[in-house]
Amino acid sequence: LDSPLPDPLLYFVFRVNLLGAWTGVFFVRPRTQWMWSSILFTLITVGAVLGFLLSKGCHGWMGLGANLGFLGGIMTISLCSGHWIYVLGDAMIIGIMVLTGLHSPILWRETFLLMVGSSGLLLLPDWKVWQRVFLLLAGMLVLAGVQVVYVFVEYQGFKDGRMFCQGRSWVAWQNRSEQLDD
C-alpha cells in the first residue's frame, strides 16, 4: 500500500464496478467503465505525486497520497451520480485519513483498511438498525484503539521520527548535492 500506484488500487482501477458498494453506481457500458477507470487512475497518480511533493522526507506520505487520490476518485464517482450519502461517507473517510496521516505517518495504512472495511460493512443492505449501530461503534472503538496503541507504545524510531521521515526528500537531495559540490 505504500508505492506510488499500489497494486490493490490498480486492481480496482481496471475493475471499477467492484467499487459499486462504495460509490452506489455500477456501469453497464464498457466506454463508461474505461472513462471512470482513467479518471480514477489519474486521481491516484496525482495523489501519489502530491503526497511525494508534500512528504518532506516522510516515505509514508506518497502511499497516503495515492490512497487519498483513490478515495477522491470514489467520491467523484458518487458525486457525479448524485449519491450524496456516499459522498458524505467518503469525505469523512478522507478527513480521518488526513488527520491520521498528520498524527502518524505509519498509521494511515491501518486506518485505511479499517475505514474502507467498516464502511463496506455498513453499506450492505441486509443489516438491521441495531446491527449497523453495533458495527459503527465497533469500528470507532477499533480505530480509537489503534490510535491509543500508537500514543502509548514507545518505539525508539517514533520518538525522533527517524524510522519514517528520512531519506529521499527534495531538501535532503539538495543538501547532498551541495555537499558533493564542496
Short mmCIF file of N, CA and C in Angstrom, two decimals, residues 35-169:
data_model
loop_
_atom_site.label_atom_id
_atom_site.label_comp_id
_atom_site.label_asym_id
_atom_site.label_seq_id
_atom_site.Cartn_x
_atom_site.Cartn_y
_atom_site.Cartn_z
N MET A 35 -13.83 5.19 -19.02
CA MET A 35 -13.73 6.60 -18.69
C MET A 35 -13.49 6.79 -17.19
N TRP A 36 -14.29 6.11 -16.36
CA TRP A 36 -14.12 6.24 -14.92
C TRP A 36 -12.83 5.58 -14.45
N SER A 37 -12.41 4.53 -15.12
CA SER A 37 -11.13 3.91 -14.78
C SER A 37 -9.98 4.88 -15.02
N SER A 38 -10.03 5.58 -16.14
CA SER A 38 -8.96 6.54 -16.43
C SER A 38 -8.99 7.72 -15.46
N ILE A 39 -10.17 8.17 -15.07
CA ILE A 39 -10.27 9.25 -14.08
C ILE A 39 -9.73 8.78 -12.74
N LEU A 40 -10.08 7.57 -12.34
CA LEU A 40 -9.58 7.03 -11.08
C LEU A 40 -8.06 6.87 -11.11
N PHE A 41 -7.52 6.37 -12.22
CA PHE A 41 -6.07 6.23 -12.36
C PHE A 41 -5.38 7.59 -12.28
N THR A 42 -5.95 8.59 -12.92
CA THR A 42 -5.38 9.94 -12.89
C THR A 42 -5.37 10.50 -11.47
N LEU A 43 -6.47 10.33 -10.75
CA LEU A 43 -6.53 10.85 -9.39
C LEU A 43 -5.56 10.13 -8.46
N ILE A 44 -5.38 8.83 -8.64
CA ILE A 44 -4.40 8.09 -7.84
C ILE A 44 -3.00 8.60 -8.13
N THR A 45 -2.69 8.82 -9.40
CA THR A 45 -1.37 9.30 -9.78
C THR A 45 -1.11 10.71 -9.25
N VAL A 46 -2.10 11.59 -9.40
CA VAL A 46 -1.95 12.96 -8.87
C VAL A 46 -1.79 12.92 -7.35
N GLY A 47 -2.56 12.09 -6.68
CA GLY A 47 -2.42 11.96 -5.23
C GLY A 47 -1.05 11.47 -4.82
N ALA A 48 -0.50 10.51 -5.56
CA ALA A 48 0.83 9.99 -5.25
C ALA A 48 1.90 11.07 -5.45
N VAL A 49 1.78 11.83 -6.52
CA VAL A 49 2.75 12.90 -6.79
C VAL A 49 2.64 13.99 -5.74
N LEU A 50 1.43 14.41 -5.41
CA LEU A 50 1.26 15.42 -4.35
C LEU A 50 1.75 14.91 -3.01
N GLY A 51 1.48 13.65 -2.71
CA GLY A 51 1.99 13.06 -1.47
C GLY A 51 3.50 13.08 -1.42
N PHE A 52 4.14 12.80 -2.54
CA PHE A 52 5.60 12.83 -2.60
C PHE A 52 6.12 14.25 -2.42
N LEU A 53 5.48 15.21 -3.09
CA LEU A 53 5.94 16.59 -3.01
C LEU A 53 5.73 17.19 -1.62
N LEU A 54 4.68 16.77 -0.93
CA LEU A 54 4.39 17.28 0.40
C LEU A 54 5.03 16.46 1.52
N SER A 55 5.75 15.41 1.15
CA SER A 55 6.23 14.45 2.16
C SER A 55 7.32 15.00 3.05
N LYS A 56 8.16 15.85 2.55
CA LYS A 56 9.30 16.38 3.31
C LYS A 56 10.12 15.25 3.91
N GLY A 57 10.31 14.20 3.18
CA GLY A 57 11.15 13.09 3.63
C GLY A 57 10.41 11.95 4.29
N CYS A 58 9.13 12.09 4.58
CA CYS A 58 8.38 11.00 5.20
C CYS A 58 7.87 10.09 4.09
N HIS A 59 8.43 8.90 4.01
CA HIS A 59 8.13 8.00 2.90
C HIS A 59 6.66 7.59 2.87
N GLY A 60 6.00 7.54 3.99
CA GLY A 60 4.62 7.08 4.04
C GLY A 60 3.64 7.98 3.34
N TRP A 61 3.98 9.23 3.10
CA TRP A 61 3.03 10.16 2.53
C TRP A 61 2.76 9.91 1.05
N MET A 62 3.68 9.30 0.34
CA MET A 62 3.43 9.04 -1.08
C MET A 62 2.30 8.01 -1.22
N GLY A 63 2.35 6.95 -0.44
CA GLY A 63 1.27 5.97 -0.45
C GLY A 63 -0.03 6.55 0.08
N LEU A 64 0.07 7.41 1.09
CA LEU A 64 -1.12 8.07 1.61
C LEU A 64 -1.74 8.96 0.55
N GLY A 65 -0.91 9.66 -0.21
CA GLY A 65 -1.44 10.49 -1.30
C GLY A 65 -2.15 9.67 -2.35
N ALA A 66 -1.58 8.52 -2.70
CA ALA A 66 -2.23 7.64 -3.69
C ALA A 66 -3.57 7.14 -3.15
N ASN A 67 -3.62 6.78 -1.89
CA ASN A 67 -4.88 6.32 -1.31
C ASN A 67 -5.90 7.43 -1.21
N LEU A 68 -5.45 8.65 -0.89
CA LEU A 68 -6.37 9.78 -0.87
C LEU A 68 -6.89 10.09 -2.27
N GLY A 69 -6.03 9.94 -3.29
CA GLY A 69 -6.48 10.10 -4.66
C GLY A 69 -7.52 9.04 -5.04
N PHE A 70 -7.30 7.82 -4.57
CA PHE A 70 -8.26 6.73 -4.80
C PHE A 70 -9.60 7.05 -4.15
N LEU A 71 -9.55 7.49 -2.89
CA LEU A 71 -10.79 7.84 -2.19
C LEU A 71 -11.46 9.06 -2.83
N GLY A 72 -10.63 10.00 -3.31
CA GLY A 72 -11.19 11.14 -4.04
C GLY A 72 -11.87 10.70 -5.33
N GLY A 73 -11.31 9.69 -5.99
CA GLY A 73 -11.95 9.16 -7.19
C GLY A 73 -13.28 8.49 -6.88
N ILE A 74 -13.31 7.74 -5.80
CA ILE A 74 -14.57 7.12 -5.39
C ILE A 74 -15.61 8.20 -5.07
N MET A 75 -15.17 9.24 -4.37
CA MET A 75 -16.08 10.33 -4.03
C MET A 75 -16.55 11.07 -5.29
N THR A 76 -15.67 11.23 -6.27
CA THR A 76 -16.05 11.89 -7.53
C THR A 76 -17.11 11.09 -8.27
N ILE A 77 -16.95 9.77 -8.31
CA ILE A 77 -17.96 8.92 -8.96
C ILE A 77 -19.31 9.08 -8.26
N SER A 78 -19.29 9.05 -6.93
CA SER A 78 -20.54 9.20 -6.17
C SER A 78 -21.14 10.59 -6.36
N LEU A 79 -20.28 11.60 -6.40
CA LEU A 79 -20.74 12.97 -6.57
C LEU A 79 -21.39 13.18 -7.94
N CYS A 80 -20.77 12.65 -8.97
CA CYS A 80 -21.31 12.81 -10.33
C CYS A 80 -22.59 12.02 -10.54
N SER A 81 -22.80 10.99 -9.76
CA SER A 81 -24.03 10.20 -9.91
C SER A 81 -25.11 10.62 -8.92
N GLY A 82 -24.79 11.57 -8.05
CA GLY A 82 -25.80 12.11 -7.13
C GLY A 82 -26.09 11.25 -5.92
N HIS A 83 -25.18 10.41 -5.52
CA HIS A 83 -25.35 9.60 -4.31
C HIS A 83 -24.70 10.33 -3.13
N TRP A 84 -25.46 11.22 -2.51
CA TRP A 84 -24.93 12.16 -1.54
C TRP A 84 -24.50 11.49 -0.24
N ILE A 85 -25.17 10.44 0.18
CA ILE A 85 -24.78 9.77 1.43
C ILE A 85 -23.40 9.11 1.26
N TYR A 86 -23.14 8.60 0.06
CA TYR A 86 -21.83 8.02 -0.23
C TYR A 86 -20.75 9.11 -0.25
N VAL A 87 -21.09 10.27 -0.82
CA VAL A 87 -20.15 11.40 -0.85
C VAL A 87 -19.80 11.82 0.57
N LEU A 88 -20.81 11.90 1.43
CA LEU A 88 -20.57 12.28 2.82
C LEU A 88 -19.68 11.26 3.53
N GLY A 89 -19.96 9.99 3.32
CA GLY A 89 -19.12 8.94 3.92
C GLY A 89 -17.69 8.97 3.41
N ASP A 90 -17.52 9.19 2.10
CA ASP A 90 -16.18 9.28 1.53
C ASP A 90 -15.43 10.49 2.06
N ALA A 91 -16.13 11.62 2.21
CA ALA A 91 -15.49 12.82 2.76
C ALA A 91 -15.05 12.57 4.20
N MET A 92 -15.86 11.85 4.96
CA MET A 92 -15.50 11.53 6.34
C MET A 92 -14.25 10.64 6.37
N ILE A 93 -14.19 9.65 5.49
CA ILE A 93 -13.03 8.76 5.44
C ILE A 93 -11.78 9.55 5.05
N ILE A 94 -11.90 10.44 4.07
CA ILE A 94 -10.74 11.25 3.65
C ILE A 94 -10.28 12.13 4.80
N GLY A 95 -11.21 12.75 5.51
CA GLY A 95 -10.84 13.59 6.66
C GLY A 95 -10.11 12.81 7.74
N ILE A 96 -10.62 11.63 8.04
CA ILE A 96 -9.96 10.79 9.06
C ILE A 96 -8.59 10.35 8.58
N MET A 97 -8.47 10.03 7.30
CA MET A 97 -7.17 9.62 6.75
C MET A 97 -6.15 10.75 6.83
N VAL A 98 -6.55 11.97 6.50
CA VAL A 98 -5.63 13.10 6.56
C VAL A 98 -5.21 13.37 8.00
N LEU A 99 -6.16 13.36 8.91
CA LEU A 99 -5.82 13.59 10.32
C LEU A 99 -4.91 12.50 10.86
N THR A 100 -5.16 11.26 10.47
CA THR A 100 -4.28 10.17 10.91
C THR A 100 -2.89 10.32 10.31
N GLY A 101 -2.81 10.71 9.04
CA GLY A 101 -1.51 10.91 8.41
C GLY A 101 -0.72 12.01 9.08
N LEU A 102 -1.40 13.07 9.53
CA LEU A 102 -0.72 14.15 10.24
C LEU A 102 -0.28 13.70 11.63
N HIS A 103 -1.08 12.83 12.24
CA HIS A 103 -0.77 12.31 13.57
C HIS A 103 0.40 11.34 13.53
N SER A 104 0.38 10.45 12.57
CA SER A 104 1.43 9.44 12.45
C SER A 104 1.57 9.01 11.00
N PRO A 105 2.77 9.10 10.45
CA PRO A 105 2.94 8.69 9.06
C PRO A 105 2.84 7.18 8.84
N ILE A 106 2.69 6.41 9.90
CA ILE A 106 2.60 4.96 9.71
C ILE A 106 1.18 4.42 9.92
N LEU A 107 0.34 5.09 10.66
CA LEU A 107 -0.98 4.56 10.99
C LEU A 107 -2.01 4.70 9.88
N TRP A 108 -1.71 5.43 8.83
CA TRP A 108 -2.73 5.62 7.80
C TRP A 108 -3.09 4.32 7.11
N ARG A 109 -2.16 3.36 7.04
CA ARG A 109 -2.47 2.09 6.38
C ARG A 109 -3.55 1.33 7.14
N GLU A 110 -3.36 1.22 8.43
CA GLU A 110 -4.36 0.54 9.25
C GLU A 110 -5.69 1.27 9.22
N THR A 111 -5.61 2.60 9.28
CA THR A 111 -6.83 3.40 9.24
C THR A 111 -7.55 3.22 7.92
N PHE A 112 -6.82 3.18 6.82
CA PHE A 112 -7.43 2.98 5.50
C PHE A 112 -8.18 1.66 5.46
N LEU A 113 -7.53 0.59 5.91
CA LEU A 113 -8.18 -0.72 5.89
C LEU A 113 -9.39 -0.77 6.81
N LEU A 114 -9.27 -0.16 8.00
CA LEU A 114 -10.39 -0.14 8.94
C LEU A 114 -11.56 0.68 8.39
N MET A 115 -11.27 1.84 7.85
CA MET A 115 -12.35 2.71 7.39
C MET A 115 -13.05 2.14 6.16
N VAL A 116 -12.30 1.67 5.20
CA VAL A 116 -12.92 1.12 3.99
C VAL A 116 -13.67 -0.17 4.32
N GLY A 117 -13.08 -1.00 5.17
CA GLY A 117 -13.76 -2.24 5.57
C GLY A 117 -15.03 -1.97 6.35
N SER A 118 -14.96 -1.05 7.30
CA SER A 118 -16.14 -0.71 8.10
C SER A 118 -17.23 -0.09 7.25
N SER A 119 -16.84 0.82 6.35
CA SER A 119 -17.86 1.45 5.51
C SER A 119 -18.48 0.43 4.56
N GLY A 120 -17.67 -0.52 4.08
CA GLY A 120 -18.22 -1.57 3.22
C GLY A 120 -19.24 -2.42 3.95
N LEU A 121 -18.96 -2.73 5.21
CA LEU A 121 -19.93 -3.49 6.00
C LEU A 121 -21.19 -2.69 6.26
N LEU A 122 -21.03 -1.41 6.56
CA LEU A 122 -22.20 -0.59 6.87
C LEU A 122 -23.10 -0.37 5.66
N LEU A 123 -22.55 -0.47 4.46
CA LEU A 123 -23.33 -0.22 3.25
C LEU A 123 -24.10 -1.45 2.77
N LEU A 124 -23.86 -2.60 3.37
CA LEU A 124 -24.63 -3.78 2.98
C LEU A 124 -26.09 -3.60 3.34
N PRO A 125 -27.00 -3.95 2.45
CA PRO A 125 -28.41 -3.63 2.68
C PRO A 125 -29.13 -4.55 3.67
N ASP A 126 -28.55 -5.67 4.06
CA ASP A 126 -29.27 -6.65 4.87
C ASP A 126 -29.20 -6.41 6.38
N TRP A 127 -28.41 -5.43 6.81
CA TRP A 127 -28.26 -5.21 8.25
C TRP A 127 -29.49 -4.52 8.83
N LYS A 128 -29.79 -4.88 10.07
CA LYS A 128 -30.84 -4.17 10.80
C LYS A 128 -30.21 -2.94 11.44
N VAL A 129 -31.04 -2.04 11.96
CA VAL A 129 -30.54 -0.79 12.53
C VAL A 129 -29.61 -1.05 13.70
N TRP A 130 -29.98 -1.97 14.60
CA TRP A 130 -29.14 -2.21 15.76
C TRP A 130 -27.81 -2.83 15.36
N GLN A 131 -27.81 -3.62 14.27
CA GLN A 131 -26.56 -4.20 13.79
C GLN A 131 -25.66 -3.12 13.18
N ARG A 132 -26.24 -2.16 12.48
CA ARG A 132 -25.46 -1.06 11.93
C ARG A 132 -24.85 -0.20 13.04
N VAL A 133 -25.64 0.07 14.07
CA VAL A 133 -25.13 0.85 15.20
C VAL A 133 -23.99 0.09 15.88
N PHE A 134 -24.17 -1.20 16.06
CA PHE A 134 -23.11 -2.01 16.68
C PHE A 134 -21.84 -1.99 15.83
N LEU A 135 -21.97 -2.17 14.51
CA LEU A 135 -20.81 -2.15 13.62
C LEU A 135 -20.12 -0.79 13.61
N LEU A 136 -20.91 0.27 13.65
CA LEU A 136 -20.35 1.61 13.69
C LEU A 136 -19.57 1.84 14.98
N LEU A 137 -20.15 1.44 16.10
CA LEU A 137 -19.46 1.59 17.39
C LEU A 137 -18.21 0.71 17.47
N ALA A 138 -18.31 -0.50 16.95
CA ALA A 138 -17.14 -1.39 16.96
C ALA A 138 -16.03 -0.82 16.08
N GLY A 139 -16.36 -0.29 14.92
CA GLY A 139 -15.36 0.32 14.05
C GLY A 139 -14.69 1.52 14.69
N MET A 140 -15.50 2.36 15.37
CA MET A 140 -14.94 3.52 16.06
C MET A 140 -14.05 3.10 17.21
N LEU A 141 -14.44 2.06 17.91
CA LEU A 141 -13.63 1.56 19.02
C LEU A 141 -12.29 1.01 18.53
N VAL A 142 -12.31 0.25 17.46
CA VAL A 142 -11.07 -0.29 16.90
C VAL A 142 -10.17 0.83 16.39
N LEU A 143 -10.75 1.82 15.73
CA LEU A 143 -9.98 2.96 15.23
C LEU A 143 -9.34 3.73 16.39
N ALA A 144 -10.10 3.96 17.44
CA ALA A 144 -9.55 4.64 18.62
C ALA A 144 -8.47 3.78 19.27
N GLY A 145 -8.66 2.47 19.29
CA GLY A 145 -7.66 1.58 19.88
C GLY A 145 -6.34 1.63 19.13
N VAL A 146 -6.39 1.71 17.82
CA VAL A 146 -5.16 1.81 17.03
C VAL A 146 -4.43 3.10 17.36
N GLN A 147 -5.18 4.20 17.51
CA GLN A 147 -4.57 5.48 17.85
C GLN A 147 -3.96 5.43 19.25
N VAL A 148 -4.65 4.81 20.19
CA VAL A 148 -4.15 4.71 21.56
C VAL A 148 -2.88 3.87 21.61
N VAL A 149 -2.85 2.79 20.86
CA VAL A 149 -1.63 1.96 20.82
C VAL A 149 -0.45 2.79 20.33
N TYR A 150 -0.67 3.60 19.32
CA TYR A 150 0.42 4.44 18.80
C TYR A 150 0.89 5.45 19.86
N VAL A 151 -0.05 6.04 20.57
CA VAL A 151 0.31 7.08 21.55
C VAL A 151 1.05 6.49 22.73
N PHE A 152 0.64 5.32 23.21
CA PHE A 152 1.21 4.79 24.44
C PHE A 152 2.38 3.84 24.25
N VAL A 153 2.53 3.30 23.08
CA VAL A 153 3.66 2.41 22.84
C VAL A 153 4.83 3.26 22.36
N GLU A 154 5.94 3.17 23.05
CA GLU A 154 7.09 4.00 22.71
C GLU A 154 8.12 3.17 21.97
N TYR A 155 8.21 3.41 20.67
CA TYR A 155 9.26 2.80 19.88
C TYR A 155 10.38 3.82 19.71
N GLN A 156 11.58 3.34 19.63
CA GLN A 156 12.72 4.24 19.51
C GLN A 156 12.64 5.09 18.25
N GLY A 157 12.22 4.50 17.15
CA GLY A 157 12.15 5.23 15.90
C GLY A 157 11.03 6.25 15.87
N PHE A 158 9.97 6.06 16.69
CA PHE A 158 8.87 7.00 16.68
C PHE A 158 9.23 8.31 17.38
N LYS A 159 10.11 8.25 18.37
CA LYS A 159 10.38 9.42 19.20
C LYS A 159 10.94 10.59 18.40
N ASP A 160 11.90 10.32 17.54
CA ASP A 160 12.51 11.41 16.80
C ASP A 160 12.17 11.38 15.31
N GLY A 161 11.32 10.47 14.89
CA GLY A 161 10.89 10.43 13.51
C GLY A 161 11.89 9.80 12.56
N ARG A 162 12.97 9.21 13.08
CA ARG A 162 14.00 8.65 12.21
C ARG A 162 13.48 7.47 11.39
N MET A 163 12.55 6.71 11.95
CA MET A 163 12.14 5.48 11.30
C MET A 163 11.42 5.74 9.98
N PHE A 164 10.65 6.81 9.89
CA PHE A 164 9.82 7.02 8.72
C PHE A 164 10.09 8.32 7.99
N CYS A 165 10.78 9.24 8.58
CA CYS A 165 10.94 10.56 7.97
C CYS A 165 12.41 10.85 7.68
N GLN A 166 13.02 10.02 6.90
CA GLN A 166 14.38 10.29 6.47
C GLN A 166 14.51 9.86 5.02
N GLY A 167 15.56 10.30 4.38
CA GLY A 167 15.84 9.74 3.08
C GLY A 167 15.66 10.66 1.92
N ARG A 168 14.70 10.36 1.06
CA ARG A 168 14.67 10.90 -0.29
C ARG A 168 13.87 12.19 -0.44
N SER A 169 13.87 13.04 0.53
CA SER A 169 13.17 14.30 0.34
C SER A 169 13.97 15.22 -0.56
#
